[in-house]
């Protein structure tokens, strides 16, 4: 039934390639099927003004799509002179999700920048970004621990994310672009390693959805995120 | 237990004042307790370029807060030269929610602009905006029907929205600012008159939330939105 | 002769509603007939850089029109990414006019922000803004005196403003939109309670005006501002 | 009494150098003493959208100061990414003043751009700009008439402008920077060759001014503009 | 002598990975040692306004660095709201260089966008971009020929680019970051397959350079570009 | 052969008018034939953040064209809200070229701003700007020496610049607009008084150029810059 031939509760092929680039403290190329996002974690000394002197750290995220990561070219945001609403919404989601994974008081007055740049898009770029950025973040924490800049690991636990949706009246897991662009309902879910929810963002693109459908979608998401977090652990050698 | 003394499933006092200003086709001052938003619906001939010649209409929303609608003054976005991420996120939500209430093919090549300007903020401005804008939209459609610009009412049904959240470990309905700024989890829900879900946006501000909590919150939201839609109907004299 | 049936030297119905919103130190809805502007005065500790350490305060103003305060919707300045020339011109005028009403040396190193947001426009929004902002300013000073942040009232005296113009060759007081959009000459006048002039801005939209006409217009303005200042005093319970 | 030793009703040395640069249809360097402004009039085919098809022309003005035209360097507006409020206010004044000098219906669907760029500032740059731009405008009209693009001269008559003000309690004509920066009241006046007023913009920088002072200032302005218009006529060889 | 141990006339390891991403008509990851740039060529129907109706095509380039492609993170241009001078300078150079490689009259009214996004920077990003974009361009032309959108190949010949410079008083080929940041003189050279020069941009960072040094540098560049063009040909299977 | 009748190695008439405006520490109107640029050097106390506390100075340049300095009017960059790529490229070149002329360690923590504003353009504005700005810079240094703000002259020597190019297959010196707009190759060269090269920027606008042509062009540039530097010396009375 699905364009890709996958079962309704089947993820696309997942991979997390660590150390994809050389300069960042954490650098991961995450692939959810054909969706490929380069996620880097950069550590900078200092915090934004509203946190100065409070002895804690900060984490923020930025998101971008290369102009031709998509089927047809989209204008470069740097050249248009501003980031669009979708971009800002996504990078706020990534930042919020990963701040939930971190005990900022263990970071010292440092800022972590998570940059998620989409090299190739095929649906689910925001959930791939969150999942990949989490691995990059772990590598950055390891770097801080190994260089003795911090003593305690600030990580509360891994965080994973996936999209689910109603495609041709059937709830399915991990929508690719062919499904996403036709889905009646689209839901992005972020969860912790411990099974708690960080974010649920469900949206009816066409007909409204029922509470029952919402429930089924959350069940699919739980299953998918469970597998994603296992893949993160494998990639980290845990 | 609640700062306002309300029951956990009790809305704030609601009001929809129609014809609040004279120029717009629909103009509603919505109050959710101390949260007051002026919602206008403006009709313009023509549609954005991507819809030209398709014989259908469009609906879009813009949101703003007056600088001193809040406890401390926030900088004017017009003067800072751009709308912030929160603003863009909210106006995208308002637009998406109300497009779900409308059959755009019955609108002709016209655009409806919904402007939601917060005069006074006390939590829940985005859900008040959606609920108020829906009434303004109905008035604009009535205007189009009465002036014979359209034949069939494009409204699929009313749309209401409310915030729910976990405050001091207890799920509560319709958070005011005192609750919202301390809530562990915050969820905005948009539903149709027919009881379908249009949007669910739940976010753990502190500890992750459980599937059970999510379920309770959705139940509270259903109850609240039911009452909001009744108040809309009363205001419209239906 | 006037579209509204008013005498040539007759103001529109005036009202100043204090405490219109709850958060600002001063909050006044001013109505000059159908022109309605929400004026808030916000007090912030600190002054702009060019005044730091000089032991005096500062006062500045910002002006905006809600998109559908006008007959047809005008684009939102925040969304277009800049304030237009008319907006900047008006807010500079408001700030200059009210700085003339204040002894900034009695304010301490504080900044007063006057925000004038037009909810509904029917001509004369800038003069209504100045007149309303002055009442909001008095309330903010009262707040500062009552909370013992300052000892001496910084107010030099009330300030009022009105527009006058030549409509169908006749000088008239307090132009509404129907007159303003057809006026040959338009003059905005700002005066103090003591009868001194702060600003005169007269502009020939069509034929040039004579020195005699200018003189008659100033006489009308004096009469009108006198009444406006009385109405301010009534609203303040003086 | 005046820093320059001038009589209270004495203008600075005036000059209008035509054809100062080679490309523009009109190009005039105007000097009011040490204030030097390059004013060019450029003719372009076509009008702004709001005038298309109405068979009339348009005239608009832009104003700028070279960064080091002033005592201390001011940031370049192009580099800061926007024109300041003062700049916009001045260019709106220049445009309005010179539109009053022109019968736009005789221009055809053409736009005149008046660019006033201050090479050296010593007070009165806006009134020098208006006076100089008027001469450049006449040259542009001559060019249009000579090249047979238009039949009738669109000029209604010359327009001149000057600043007057109250310096050390004495009304004086044509303030230079030393006076302007200390003046209690500053008034810019624009008049036609026929003696009509186009603009009066008076502003109390310190103490309010009286109706009597306003009257004296207008008298000084009339005298000064009379002389400025004579100098324009001399420069034009009329 | 060189930090990398290379001979003075030795290039870094070169690679051109075609079809690096799936959506673009041409997509090449070019590596000059540790410098890695993703170059895509996108074909769009239509040309900029200044070329409409002239029956020819257009080619333009955009350049960007991912925030953490560099040793320390640099701010995202999309988020700062504008492209810096260096970025604009580089993308103008890339566009100019590759327009020299193309007969635009054979392209029809189409626009080629070359996007060069630096994934990892180690000196020479602009010359790697030009060299990689040329291969992507060839793939885009092949696509247009195979889909019969054009009849004749618009390529005039391959174009290659390299940087040369004076490092520790010695002219060297293909500077990496360690050399570039200490080089006395830096020269970027672009040449055609036929051995003609398209661009020479030499800049003394410290002491001026002599005509003799310039000559030696051009010789090194010729040798290097020769090898780069051979590598392009190998990658293309020519 | 040349439109102007000049010999292939003949410069246009050169002039450097010092003290062209009164406020700047250095102010020079440079003319290369009909190309006229006002170059000012402004001294400000303090340096950009990246140099603070290092005990050295900084020099930076800004470039602009008056809207009607060109054959047809170009839009004002301040009004469009950003400087174009060409402007940024040119001002980076001017700054780089003149920093090469200065020993910044002798300047103290001061910044020199070089503003080059084109009053009239006829080709070669960037090389005229560099040549003129150098004279303004010398005057600013003299001012600093005379006012005892610095002890040692920071000037390493004069810097001159000229454009050369291939016009109708013939290498020529100092292209005017008629030549420049038809030139096959255009090269801008900056040299020191001592005969060293600071910048070479050669660009094939049409057919690529050969190494031989490049060599001839450099020879012409050397001759021209030699004469330009003599003219600077004359203007300075050296």
Short mmCIF file of C-alpha atoms in Angstrom, two decimals, chain A:
data_model
loop_
_atom_site.label_atom_id
_atom_site.label_comp_id
_atom_site.label_asym_id
_atom_site.label_seq_id
_atom_site.Cartn_x
_atom_site.Cartn_y
_atom_site.Cartn_z
CA UNK A 1 0.00 0.00 0.00
CA UNK A 2 2.82 2.41 0.77
CA UNK A 3 4.71 3.83 -2.23
CA UNK A 4 7.92 2.39 -0.81
CA UNK A 5 6.38 -1.03 -0.16
CA UNK A 6 7.10 -0.70 3.58
CA UNK A 7 4.81 -2.17 6.25
CA UNK A 8 2.68 0.46 8.03
CA UNK A 9 4.87 0.27 11.12
CA UNK A 10 8.20 0.04 9.33
CA UNK A 11 10.91 2.69 9.48
CA UNK A 12 13.07 3.59 6.52
CA UNK A 13 16.69 2.47 6.59
CA UNK A 14 18.43 4.43 9.31
CA UNK A 15 22.05 5.46 9.63
CA UNK A 16 24.11 7.75 11.83
CA UNK A 17 27.59 8.52 10.45
CA UNK A 18 29.68 10.10 13.19
CA UNK A 19 32.66 12.40 12.55
CA UNK A 20 31.27 13.25 9.15
CA UNK A 21 33.19 16.53 9.12
CA UNK A 22 36.36 17.32 11.03
CA UNK A 23 36.00 20.67 12.81
CA UNK A 24 32.88 20.34 14.99
CA UNK A 25 32.93 18.82 18.48
CA UNK A 26 30.13 16.56 17.24
CA UNK A 27 29.35 15.93 13.55
CA UNK A 28 26.81 13.38 12.39
CA UNK A 29 25.26 12.65 9.02
CA UNK A 30 21.88 11.14 9.75
CA UNK A 31 19.95 9.31 7.03
CA UNK A 32 16.29 8.35 7.30
CA UNK A 33 16.10 6.69 3.88
CA UNK A 34 16.78 9.39 1.32
CA UNK A 35 16.52 12.19 3.85
CA UNK A 36 20.05 13.22 4.76
CA UNK A 37 20.89 15.87 7.32
CA UNK A 38 24.30 17.01 8.50
CA UNK A 39 24.05 17.73 12.23
CA UNK A 40 26.92 19.44 14.01
CA UNK A 41 27.28 20.34 17.66
CA UNK A 42 29.55 23.30 18.35
CA UNK A 43 30.67 24.34 21.81
CA UNK A 44 31.29 28.00 22.55
CA UNK A 45 32.35 29.57 25.80
CA UNK A 46 29.78 32.02 27.15
CA UNK A 47 26.00 32.19 27.29
CA UNK A 48 23.36 34.60 25.99
CA UNK A 49 22.85 37.76 28.02
CA UNK A 50 19.70 36.56 29.83
CA UNK A 51 21.71 33.72 31.42
CA UNK A 52 24.92 35.55 32.30
CA UNK A 53 26.17 34.91 35.79
CA UNK A 54 23.68 32.14 36.52
CA UNK A 55 26.32 29.43 36.27
CA UNK A 56 24.42 27.36 33.74
CA UNK A 57 24.76 26.66 30.05
CA UNK A 58 22.51 27.05 27.03
CA UNK A 59 21.65 25.04 23.94
CA UNK A 60 20.18 26.41 20.77
CA UNK A 61 19.57 25.05 17.27
CA UNK A 62 19.59 26.33 13.73
CA UNK A 63 18.10 24.57 10.71
CA UNK A 64 18.54 25.11 7.01
CA UNK A 65 17.92 23.36 3.73
CA UNK A 66 20.46 23.56 0.94
CA UNK A 67 18.68 25.19 -2.00
CA UNK A 68 18.64 22.02 -4.07
CA UNK A 69 18.03 19.51 -1.30
CA UNK A 70 14.45 19.49 -2.58
CA UNK A 71 12.76 18.30 -5.79
CA UNK A 72 12.73 21.79 -7.20
CA UNK A 73 15.17 24.45 -6.08
CA UNK A 74 14.03 26.74 -3.29
CA UNK A 75 15.54 30.20 -2.85
CA UNK A 76 18.46 30.49 -0.45
CA UNK A 77 17.30 32.10 2.80
CA UNK A 78 20.61 33.95 3.23
CA UNK A 79 20.06 35.58 -0.12
CA UNK A 80 16.38 36.42 0.50
CA UNK A 81 17.53 38.09 3.70
CA UNK A 82 15.45 36.18 6.18
CA UNK A 83 14.60 32.77 7.47
CA UNK A 84 11.05 31.70 6.67
CA UNK A 85 8.40 30.81 9.21
CA UNK A 86 8.79 27.07 8.60
CA UNK A 87 12.55 27.27 9.26
CA UNK A 88 12.10 29.23 12.48
CA UNK A 89 9.38 26.86 13.65
CA UNK A 90 11.59 23.83 13.02
CA UNK A 91 14.68 25.22 14.66
CA UNK A 92 12.68 26.23 17.72
CA UNK A 93 11.37 22.64 17.88
CA UNK A 94 14.86 21.14 17.60
CA UNK A 95 16.23 23.41 20.32
CA UNK A 96 13.32 22.77 22.68
CA UNK A 97 13.53 19.02 22.14
CA UNK A 98 17.22 18.76 22.87
CA UNK A 99 17.19 21.11 25.82
CA UNK A 100 14.87 18.52 27.35
CA UNK A 101 17.72 15.99 26.97
CA UNK A 102 20.25 18.07 28.85
CA UNK A 103 20.92 19.20 32.39
CA UNK A 104 22.12 22.70 31.53
CA UNK A 105 23.44 23.26 35.04
CA UNK A 106 26.19 20.69 34.38
CA UNK A 107 27.39 22.50 31.26
CA UNK A 108 28.93 25.58 32.88
CA UNK A 109 28.60 28.91 31.13
CA UNK A 110 28.84 27.40 27.67
CA UNK A 111 26.55 27.41 24.65
CA UNK A 112 25.97 24.45 22.39
CA UNK A 113 24.92 25.30 18.85
CA UNK A 114 23.22 22.49 16.98
CA UNK A 115 23.28 23.13 13.24
CA UNK A 116 21.06 20.87 11.18
CA UNK A 117 21.58 21.34 7.46
CA UNK A 118 19.52 19.26 5.08
CA UNK A 119 21.65 17.94 2.21
CA UNK A 120 18.82 15.91 0.69
CA UNK A 121 15.13 15.98 1.61
CA UNK A 122 12.61 13.18 1.33
CA UNK A 123 10.18 13.88 4.17
CA UNK A 124 10.79 13.92 7.91
CA UNK A 125 13.71 16.35 7.91
CA UNK A 126 12.81 17.82 11.30
CA UNK A 127 12.58 14.47 13.08
CA UNK A 128 15.77 13.22 11.41
CA UNK A 129 17.44 16.46 12.53
CA UNK A 130 16.43 15.94 16.16
CA UNK A 131 17.56 12.31 16.11
CA UNK A 132 20.88 13.11 14.45
CA UNK A 133 21.58 16.21 16.54
CA UNK A 134 21.21 14.10 19.67
CA UNK A 135 24.11 11.88 18.61
CA UNK A 136 26.24 14.91 17.71
CA UNK A 137 25.41 16.33 21.12
CA UNK A 138 26.63 13.18 22.87
CA UNK A 139 29.92 13.43 20.97
CA UNK A 140 30.28 17.06 22.02
CA UNK A 141 29.69 16.13 25.66
CA UNK A 142 32.27 13.37 25.38
CA UNK A 143 34.72 15.92 24.01
CA UNK A 144 34.02 18.25 26.94
CA UNK A 145 34.46 15.41 29.42
CA UNK A 146 37.67 14.16 27.80
CA UNK A 147 39.18 17.63 27.69
CA UNK A 148 38.15 18.00 31.35
CA UNK A 149 36.12 21.11 30.68
CA UNK A 150 33.20 19.56 32.54
CA UNK A 151 33.07 16.87 35.19
CA UNK A 152 29.61 15.38 34.93
CA UNK A 153 27.88 14.32 31.75
CA UNK A 154 25.00 16.79 31.18
CA UNK A 155 23.00 14.23 29.17
CA UNK A 156 19.71 13.19 30.78
CA UNK A 157 19.27 10.46 28.19
CA UNK A 158 18.88 10.10 24.43
CA UNK A 159 16.09 11.75 22.51
CA UNK A 160 14.56 10.45 19.30
CA UNK A 161 11.89 11.72 16.96
CA UNK A 162 9.79 10.43 14.12
CA UNK A 163 6.86 11.49 12.01
CA UNK A 164 3.68 9.47 11.75
CA UNK A 165 0.57 10.19 9.74
CA UNK A 166 -2.63 9.05 8.17
CA UNK A 167 -1.92 8.08 4.57
CA UNK A 168 -4.88 6.85 2.50
CA UNK A 169 -6.88 6.47 5.73
CA UNK A 170 -4.20 4.25 7.25
CA UNK A 171 -1.92 5.30 10.09
CA UNK A 172 1.70 4.78 9.03
CA UNK A 173 5.15 5.27 10.53
CA UNK A 174 7.96 7.48 9.21
CA UNK A 175 6.41 9.22 6.19
CA UNK A 176 8.55 9.81 3.15
CA UNK A 177 7.88 12.73 0.81
CA UNK A 178 5.51 10.76 -1.44
CA UNK A 179 3.36 9.98 1.59
CA UNK A 180 3.82 13.25 3.42
CA UNK A 181 2.64 15.37 0.51
CA UNK A 182 -0.58 13.34 0.37
CA UNK A 183 -1.14 12.65 4.06
CA UNK A 184 -4.45 13.64 5.64
CA UNK A 185 -2.82 14.03 9.03
CA UNK A 186 0.80 14.51 9.93
CA UNK A 187 2.20 14.15 13.44
CA UNK A 188 5.73 14.74 14.69
CA UNK A 189 6.61 13.09 17.97
CA UNK A 190 9.69 13.51 20.16
CA UNK A 191 10.40 11.14 23.03
CA UNK A 192 13.07 10.38 25.57
CA UNK A 193 15.03 7.17 25.97
CA UNK A 194 12.94 6.59 29.10
CA UNK A 195 9.71 6.65 27.11
CA UNK A 196 8.42 10.09 28.08
CA UNK A 197 6.93 12.53 25.56
CA UNK A 198 8.70 15.81 24.85
CA UNK A 199 6.66 17.02 21.91
CA UNK A 200 3.53 15.99 20.04
CA UNK A 201 2.64 18.13 17.03
CA UNK A 202 -0.28 16.76 15.09
CA UNK A 203 -1.94 18.60 12.26
CA UNK A 204 -4.89 17.75 10.05
CA UNK A 205 -3.93 18.73 6.54
CA UNK A 206 -7.31 17.69 5.13
CA UNK A 207 -10.13 16.15 7.16
CA UNK A 208 -9.89 16.47 10.95
CA UNK A 209 -8.64 13.41 12.80
CA UNK A 210 -10.26 11.50 15.63
CA UNK A 211 -9.01 10.81 19.11
CA UNK A 212 -8.74 7.14 18.17
CA UNK A 213 -6.50 7.95 15.20
CA UNK A 214 -4.39 10.14 17.41
CA UNK A 215 -3.99 7.22 19.77
CA UNK A 216 -2.93 4.81 17.04
CA UNK A 217 -0.43 7.34 15.72
CA UNK A 218 1.15 7.77 19.14
CA UNK A 219 1.51 3.98 19.38
CA UNK A 220 3.31 3.85 16.03
CA UNK A 221 5.55 6.71 17.09
CA UNK A 222 6.51 4.94 20.31
CA UNK A 223 7.51 1.85 18.37
CA UNK A 224 9.51 3.85 15.82
CA UNK A 225 11.32 6.03 18.31
CA UNK A 226 12.25 2.95 20.29
CA UNK A 227 14.05 1.60 17.20
CA UNK A 228 15.63 4.97 16.44
CA UNK A 229 17.06 5.22 19.92
CA UNK A 230 18.48 1.67 19.54
CA UNK A 231 20.16 2.79 16.32
CA UNK A 232 21.59 5.84 18.09
CA UNK A 233 22.98 3.54 20.79
CA UNK A 234 24.52 1.25 18.18
CA UNK A 235 26.12 4.19 16.43
CA UNK A 236 27.52 5.40 19.75
CA UNK A 237 28.82 1.93 20.55
CA UNK A 238 26.79 1.76 23.77
#
